[in-house]
Short mmCIF file of C-alpha atoms and ligand atoms in Angstrom, two decimals:
data_model
loop_
_atom_site.label_atom_id
_atom_site.label_comp_id
_atom_site.label_asym_id
_atom_site.label_seq_id
_atom_site.Cartn_x
_atom_site.Cartn_y
_atom_site.Cartn_z
CA MET A 1 70.81 -106.86 -110.27
CA GLU A 2 71.01 -104.54 -107.32
CA GLU A 3 67.48 -103.51 -108.05
CA LEU A 4 66.35 -107.12 -107.92
CA ASP A 5 68.05 -107.83 -104.58
CA LYS A 6 66.36 -104.85 -103.06
CA ILE A 7 62.96 -105.89 -104.33
CA LYS A 8 63.44 -109.48 -103.10
CA LYS A 9 64.32 -108.23 -99.63
CA GLU A 10 61.21 -106.12 -99.63
CA ILE A 11 59.07 -109.05 -100.70
CA ASN A 12 60.48 -111.32 -98.01
CA SER A 13 59.95 -108.78 -95.31
CA ALA A 14 56.22 -108.68 -96.01
CA SER A 15 54.57 -109.91 -92.82
CA ASP A 16 51.12 -110.71 -94.23
CA LEU A 17 49.38 -111.33 -97.52
CA LYS A 18 47.96 -107.85 -97.70
CA GLU A 19 51.34 -106.21 -97.40
CA LEU A 20 52.71 -108.63 -100.00
CA ASP A 21 49.92 -107.71 -102.36
CA GLY A 22 50.85 -104.04 -101.95
CA ILE A 23 54.46 -104.76 -102.88
CA TYR A 24 53.38 -106.76 -105.91
CA LYS A 25 51.21 -103.88 -107.11
CA LYS A 26 53.97 -101.40 -106.55
CA TYR A 27 56.09 -103.19 -109.17
CA LEU A 28 53.78 -105.18 -111.37
CA GLY A 29 50.33 -103.61 -110.89
CA LYS A 30 48.78 -101.47 -113.62
CA LYS A 31 50.86 -98.47 -112.59
CA GLY A 32 53.70 -100.50 -111.12
CA GLU A 33 57.27 -99.37 -111.78
CA VAL A 34 58.33 -102.45 -113.72
CA ALA A 35 55.04 -102.69 -115.56
CA LEU A 36 55.31 -99.07 -116.71
CA ALA A 37 58.91 -99.50 -117.80
CA LEU A 38 57.89 -102.54 -119.83
CA ARG A 39 55.10 -100.67 -121.51
CA SER A 40 57.31 -97.70 -122.47
CA ILE A 41 59.87 -99.92 -124.14
CA GLY A 42 58.36 -99.01 -127.49
CA ASP A 43 59.65 -95.45 -127.05
CA LEU A 44 63.27 -96.55 -126.88
CA SER A 45 65.72 -96.81 -129.74
CA GLU A 46 66.24 -100.21 -131.34
CA ARG A 47 69.59 -100.65 -129.59
CA GLU A 48 68.26 -99.72 -126.15
CA LYS A 49 65.25 -101.93 -126.71
CA LYS A 50 67.42 -104.97 -127.37
CA GLU A 51 69.28 -104.43 -124.14
CA ARG A 52 66.50 -103.28 -121.87
CA ALA A 53 63.61 -105.59 -122.86
CA PRO A 54 65.13 -108.94 -121.76
CA GLN A 55 66.34 -107.35 -118.51
CA LEU A 56 62.87 -106.10 -117.66
CA GLN A 57 61.22 -109.38 -118.67
CA SER A 58 63.46 -111.41 -116.42
CA LEU A 59 63.02 -108.91 -113.59
CA LYS A 60 59.26 -109.31 -113.93
CA LYS A 61 59.58 -113.07 -113.85
CA GLU A 62 61.85 -113.02 -110.79
CA ILE A 63 59.48 -110.74 -108.92
CA GLU A 64 56.50 -112.95 -109.74
CA GLU A 65 58.31 -116.07 -108.55
CA GLU A 66 59.49 -114.42 -105.36
CA VAL A 67 56.02 -113.13 -104.55
CA LEU A 68 54.54 -116.59 -105.11
CA LYS A 69 57.11 -118.18 -102.82
CA ARG A 70 56.54 -115.65 -100.05
CA SER A 71 52.79 -115.94 -100.37
CA SER A 72 52.80 -119.70 -99.86
CA GLU A 73 55.12 -119.25 -96.86
CA LEU A 74 52.74 -116.74 -95.36
CA LYS A 75 49.72 -118.94 -96.06
CA SER A 76 51.09 -122.03 -94.38
CA SER A 77 52.32 -120.20 -91.32
CA GLY A 78 48.93 -118.48 -91.15
CA ALA A 79 47.12 -121.83 -91.09
CA GLU A 80 49.37 -123.13 -88.36
CA GLU A 81 48.73 -120.07 -86.31
CA ALA A 82 44.97 -120.38 -86.76
CA LEU A 83 45.10 -124.01 -85.65
CA ARG A 84 47.15 -123.11 -82.61
CA GLY A 85 44.62 -120.41 -81.74
CA GLU A 86 41.81 -123.00 -81.73
CA TRP A 87 43.66 -125.47 -79.56
CA LEU A 88 43.11 -128.09 -82.18
CA ASP A 89 45.26 -131.14 -81.64
CA VAL A 90 45.72 -132.49 -85.15
CA THR A 91 47.46 -135.57 -83.75
CA ALA A 92 44.50 -136.62 -81.57
CA PRO A 93 42.66 -139.76 -82.77
CA GLY A 94 39.33 -139.08 -84.53
CA LYS A 95 35.95 -139.48 -82.85
CA LYS A 96 34.03 -142.58 -83.93
CA ALA A 97 30.47 -141.86 -85.07
CA GLU A 98 28.18 -144.27 -83.26
CA LEU A 99 25.69 -146.01 -85.52
CA GLY A 100 22.36 -147.16 -84.14
CA HIS A 101 20.55 -150.26 -85.30
CA LEU A 102 17.05 -151.65 -85.60
CA HIS A 103 15.16 -152.95 -82.58
CA PRO A 104 15.24 -156.78 -82.36
CA LEU A 105 11.47 -156.90 -82.91
CA THR A 106 11.79 -154.77 -86.05
CA GLN A 107 14.56 -157.03 -87.28
CA ILE A 108 12.33 -160.08 -86.80
CA GLN A 109 9.39 -158.40 -88.44
CA GLN A 110 11.46 -157.45 -91.49
CA LYS A 111 12.82 -160.97 -91.78
CA VAL A 112 9.34 -162.49 -91.50
CA ASN A 113 7.97 -160.04 -94.10
CA GLU A 114 10.81 -160.97 -96.43
CA ILE A 115 10.14 -164.70 -96.14
CA PHE A 116 6.39 -164.42 -96.73
CA SER A 117 6.92 -161.98 -99.61
CA SER A 118 9.14 -164.57 -101.26
CA LEU A 119 6.26 -167.04 -100.89
CA GLY A 120 3.92 -164.67 -102.71
CA PHE A 121 2.16 -163.15 -99.68
CA GLU A 122 1.17 -159.51 -99.68
CA ILE A 123 1.76 -157.42 -96.53
CA VAL A 124 -1.31 -155.52 -95.33
CA GLU A 125 -2.20 -153.54 -92.21
CA GLY A 126 -5.25 -152.82 -90.12
CA PRO A 127 -6.11 -150.29 -87.38
CA GLU A 128 -5.05 -150.75 -83.74
CA LEU A 129 -8.30 -149.17 -82.61
CA GLU A 130 -10.99 -151.64 -83.69
CA THR A 131 -14.72 -152.11 -83.54
CA GLU A 132 -16.33 -154.96 -81.68
CA TRP A 133 -17.60 -156.29 -85.01
CA TYR A 134 -14.17 -156.80 -86.59
CA ASN A 135 -12.36 -157.87 -83.44
CA PHE A 136 -15.03 -160.33 -82.27
CA ASP A 137 -18.43 -160.77 -83.98
CA ALA A 138 -17.19 -161.18 -87.55
CA LEU A 139 -14.65 -163.69 -86.28
CA ASN A 140 -17.44 -165.93 -84.97
CA ILE A 141 -16.98 -164.81 -81.35
CA PRO A 142 -20.51 -163.77 -80.30
CA LYS A 143 -21.24 -161.48 -77.36
CA ASP A 144 -21.74 -163.30 -74.07
CA HIS A 145 -20.05 -166.38 -75.49
CA PRO A 146 -17.47 -167.87 -73.12
CA SER A 147 -14.83 -167.98 -75.89
CA ARG A 148 -14.66 -164.19 -75.76
CA ASP A 149 -13.06 -164.46 -72.32
CA ILE A 150 -9.83 -165.66 -73.97
CA TRP A 151 -9.20 -162.07 -75.03
CA ASP A 152 -9.05 -159.67 -72.08
CA THR A 153 -9.94 -156.41 -73.71
CA PHE A 154 -9.14 -152.73 -73.27
CA TRP A 155 -12.38 -150.93 -74.08
CA MET A 156 -12.65 -147.24 -74.91
CA GLN A 157 -14.92 -145.32 -72.53
CA ASP A 158 -17.84 -145.26 -74.97
CA LYS A 159 -17.66 -149.08 -75.24
CA GLU A 160 -17.88 -148.70 -79.01
CA LEU A 161 -14.21 -149.07 -79.80
CA LEU A 162 -11.49 -151.25 -78.33
CA LEU A 163 -7.77 -151.83 -78.69
CA ARG A 164 -7.56 -154.86 -80.94
CA THR A 165 -6.69 -157.98 -78.99
CA HIS A 166 -5.28 -159.78 -82.04
CA THR A 167 -4.50 -159.19 -85.71
CA SER A 168 -7.28 -161.53 -86.87
CA PRO A 169 -9.72 -158.65 -87.66
CA VAL A 170 -7.44 -157.72 -90.57
CA GLN A 171 -8.62 -160.96 -92.24
CA ILE A 172 -12.18 -159.64 -92.39
CA ARG A 173 -11.17 -156.14 -93.45
CA HIS A 174 -9.12 -157.53 -96.31
CA MET A 175 -11.69 -160.08 -97.53
CA GLU A 176 -14.42 -157.42 -97.58
CA LYS A 177 -12.46 -155.49 -100.17
CA HIS A 178 -10.80 -158.30 -102.16
CA GLN A 179 -11.79 -161.48 -103.93
CA PRO A 180 -9.85 -164.77 -103.74
CA PRO A 181 -7.26 -165.96 -104.40
CA ILE A 182 -5.88 -164.26 -101.28
CA ARG A 183 -2.46 -164.54 -99.75
CA ILE A 184 -1.75 -161.93 -97.08
CA ILE A 185 0.14 -161.40 -93.88
CA ALA A 186 -0.79 -158.64 -91.44
CA PRO A 187 1.84 -157.75 -88.85
CA GLY A 188 0.96 -155.34 -86.06
CA ARG A 189 0.59 -154.40 -82.44
CA VAL A 190 -2.09 -155.92 -80.25
CA PHE A 191 -3.22 -155.27 -76.67
CA ARG A 192 -4.44 -157.40 -73.77
CA HIS A 193 -5.80 -156.24 -70.48
CA GLU A 194 -3.90 -158.66 -68.30
CA ALA A 195 -1.21 -158.75 -65.65
CA SER A 196 2.27 -158.66 -67.10
CA ASP A 197 4.99 -161.18 -66.31
CA ALA A 198 8.07 -162.59 -68.03
CA SER A 199 6.01 -163.99 -70.90
CA HIS A 200 3.00 -161.62 -71.01
CA ASP A 201 2.80 -157.91 -71.59
CA ILE A 202 -0.18 -155.63 -72.15
CA GLN A 203 1.05 -155.02 -75.68
CA PHE A 204 2.90 -157.23 -78.09
CA TYR A 205 3.27 -157.92 -81.78
CA GLN A 206 1.41 -160.49 -83.82
CA LEU A 207 1.46 -161.53 -87.41
CA GLU A 208 -1.72 -162.80 -89.00
CA GLY A 209 -1.65 -164.94 -92.12
CA LEU A 210 -4.49 -165.77 -94.48
CA MET A 211 -4.62 -167.79 -97.66
CA VAL A 212 -7.93 -168.37 -99.48
CA ASP A 213 -8.49 -170.27 -102.71
CA LYS A 214 -10.32 -173.26 -104.15
CA ASP A 215 -9.33 -176.72 -102.93
CA MET A 216 -7.20 -175.60 -100.02
CA SER A 217 -6.37 -178.07 -97.28
CA VAL A 218 -4.36 -178.43 -94.09
CA ALA A 219 -1.55 -179.83 -96.28
CA ASN A 220 -1.16 -176.42 -97.95
CA PHE A 221 -0.94 -174.80 -94.55
CA LYS A 222 1.62 -177.27 -93.28
CA ALA A 223 3.83 -176.76 -96.32
CA VAL A 224 3.76 -172.95 -96.05
CA ILE A 225 4.42 -172.85 -92.31
CA ASN A 226 7.16 -175.47 -92.55
CA GLU A 227 8.90 -173.42 -95.24
CA PHE A 228 8.48 -170.23 -93.20
CA LEU A 229 9.91 -171.65 -89.96
CA SER A 230 12.76 -173.36 -91.79
CA GLN A 231 13.78 -170.13 -93.49
CA LEU A 232 13.44 -168.16 -90.26
CA PHE A 233 15.57 -170.49 -88.17
CA GLY A 234 17.92 -171.34 -91.03
CA GLU A 235 17.52 -175.11 -90.86
CA ASN A 236 15.00 -177.77 -91.71
CA VAL A 237 12.63 -177.65 -88.75
CA LYS A 238 10.38 -180.40 -87.47
CA ILE A 239 6.79 -179.32 -86.75
CA ARG A 240 3.61 -180.95 -85.52
CA LEU A 241 -0.02 -179.85 -85.43
CA ARG A 242 -2.01 -180.28 -82.21
CA PRO A 243 -5.81 -179.92 -82.21
CA SER A 244 -6.94 -176.74 -80.49
CA PHE A 245 -9.88 -174.36 -80.40
CA PHE A 246 -10.22 -170.89 -81.89
CA PRO A 247 -13.74 -169.71 -82.79
CA PHE A 248 -12.71 -168.43 -86.23
CA VAL A 249 -11.31 -171.73 -87.51
CA GLU A 250 -12.52 -175.32 -87.87
CA PRO A 251 -10.55 -177.45 -87.42
CA GLY A 252 -8.18 -175.38 -85.32
CA PHE A 253 -4.72 -176.34 -84.17
CA GLU A 254 -1.58 -175.20 -82.52
CA VAL A 255 1.75 -175.67 -84.24
CA ASP A 256 4.72 -176.90 -82.24
CA MET A 257 8.31 -176.82 -83.39
CA TYR A 258 10.97 -179.23 -82.16
CA GLY A 259 13.88 -177.44 -80.53
CA PRO A 260 16.67 -177.93 -77.99
CA LYS A 261 14.08 -177.96 -75.18
CA GLY A 262 11.71 -180.38 -76.89
CA TRP A 263 8.41 -179.40 -78.53
CA MET A 264 7.65 -175.67 -78.34
CA GLU A 265 4.37 -174.00 -79.18
CA MET A 266 4.87 -171.53 -82.03
CA LEU A 267 1.49 -170.39 -83.34
CA GLY A 268 -2.26 -170.86 -83.60
CA ALA A 269 -3.93 -171.73 -86.86
CA GLY A 270 -6.76 -173.50 -88.60
CA MET A 271 -9.04 -173.74 -91.61
CA VAL A 272 -11.17 -170.59 -91.92
CA HIS A 273 -14.60 -171.10 -90.35
CA PRO A 274 -17.59 -170.81 -92.76
CA ASN A 275 -19.11 -168.14 -90.50
CA VAL A 276 -16.01 -165.99 -90.98
CA PHE A 277 -16.33 -166.25 -94.77
CA LYS A 278 -20.01 -165.30 -94.45
CA ALA A 279 -19.21 -162.27 -92.28
CA ALA A 280 -16.74 -161.08 -94.93
CA GLY A 281 -19.29 -161.55 -97.71
CA TYR A 282 -17.97 -164.76 -99.26
CA ASN A 283 -19.99 -167.86 -100.04
CA PRO A 284 -18.33 -170.54 -97.87
CA VAL A 285 -19.35 -173.24 -100.32
CA ASN A 286 -16.98 -171.83 -102.92
CA TRP A 287 -13.86 -171.19 -100.89
CA GLN A 288 -11.50 -172.74 -98.42
CA GLY A 289 -8.58 -171.21 -96.65
CA PHE A 290 -6.23 -171.35 -93.75
CA ALA A 291 -5.36 -168.66 -91.22
CA PHE A 292 -2.69 -168.40 -88.60
CA GLY A 293 -1.53 -166.04 -85.87
CA ILE A 294 2.06 -165.82 -84.67
CA GLY A 295 3.42 -163.88 -81.72
CA LEU A 296 6.41 -161.98 -83.05
CA ASP A 297 7.73 -161.33 -79.55
CA ARG A 298 7.79 -165.03 -78.87
CA ILE A 299 9.71 -165.64 -82.10
CA ALA A 300 12.22 -162.89 -81.20
CA MET A 301 12.59 -164.33 -77.70
CA MET A 302 13.25 -167.80 -79.08
CA LYS A 303 15.58 -166.70 -81.82
CA TYR A 304 17.64 -164.41 -79.57
CA LYS A 305 17.18 -166.43 -76.34
CA ILE A 306 15.53 -163.57 -74.43
CA ASP A 307 13.87 -164.72 -71.22
CA ASP A 308 11.65 -161.75 -70.37
CA ILE A 309 9.27 -160.12 -72.86
CA ARG A 310 9.30 -156.86 -70.91
CA LEU A 311 12.93 -156.30 -71.90
CA LEU A 312 11.74 -155.76 -75.46
CA TYR A 313 9.76 -152.69 -74.39
CA SER A 314 12.12 -151.38 -71.72
CA GLY A 315 14.21 -149.12 -73.96
CA ASP A 316 17.21 -150.28 -71.94
CA LEU A 317 20.26 -149.69 -74.12
CA ARG A 318 22.35 -152.28 -72.26
CA PHE A 319 19.82 -154.81 -73.53
CA LEU A 320 19.21 -153.36 -77.01
CA LYS A 321 22.89 -152.98 -77.85
CA GLN A 322 23.29 -156.75 -77.83
CA PHE A 323 21.42 -157.23 -81.10
N1 DAH B 401 -5.97 -164.60 -82.97
C1 DAH B 401 -5.43 -165.68 -82.17
C2 DAH B 401 -4.92 -165.13 -80.85
O1 DAH B 401 -4.65 -163.98 -80.76
C3 DAH B 401 -4.30 -166.37 -82.89
C4 DAH B 401 -4.82 -167.17 -84.03
C5 DAH B 401 -5.19 -168.47 -83.84
C6 DAH B 401 -4.97 -166.59 -85.28
C7 DAH B 401 -5.67 -169.24 -84.88
C8 DAH B 401 -5.48 -167.34 -86.35
C9 DAH B 401 -5.83 -168.68 -86.13
O2 DAH B 401 -5.63 -166.83 -87.56
O3 DAH B 401 -6.30 -169.41 -87.17
O4 DAH B 401 -4.81 -165.84 -79.92
#
């Protein structure tokens, strides 16, 4: 018993884990006093064995328990000390990780893609740097024709390439490589060489649509666009078609949607012009189709009630954080 008290005192005076480990080894390690005594029990007489063995066993157990207790004491006080050393205030409230979110234009584009995908349209892309052929000629906009003036153009220095002024060239690129039936949308960035103001910027986003098949009519177009706008604005919208001119369609029209401020122009559209089919390598006698072009910025501005297009490209977080 006296032996045990002495050992316990020793254990509890250990000031770190290393010292404690030394004490443990001194008694219970391979050559430890208690361990050796236990091993040499076999040499004792039967009577001595009976007396000594249980004593040594319980001593071993007591030492083990005491060492375990001291070691957890030392560990917890060690952790506290380490924390104090780092000046870590464990009671301070945590820092909130700030999550970003998608740009309003990206959100609109994803939503529009989703709606047209659900209507069976495939999403395709074309290059931002275009040739004169795809951007103009193939779309029935000849050189030196006044209709070309609608699209103020950024030309590359060699005058061979230009920044596409609309997404319509993707129609030609797609038809060249695919046969009808065709149902595609082509979202993307377009560029215009014009002065910027609240509703015009030198770059913006458009979405081109094209559907080609046999026996297509304006009724098909009206149904698709009505479904699209209704899904986008989450209610049954009222639309009307107004005659308009675009060289690549005949007849051409503009689509207005009825809103809180009366009729608002939403997009340009029309039945694909025979010359456009010819330029893409189709026989216009066999096919009809409709095409449309929507300004995604305008849609975003209407949906989110933004009054200046330039805000969309400003990178101003005070603006962007609102969406
Ligand atoms: N490309 C035209 C523009 O940028 C928009 C447009 C009008 C596209 C009528 C079409 C269309 O496909 O049929 O102003």
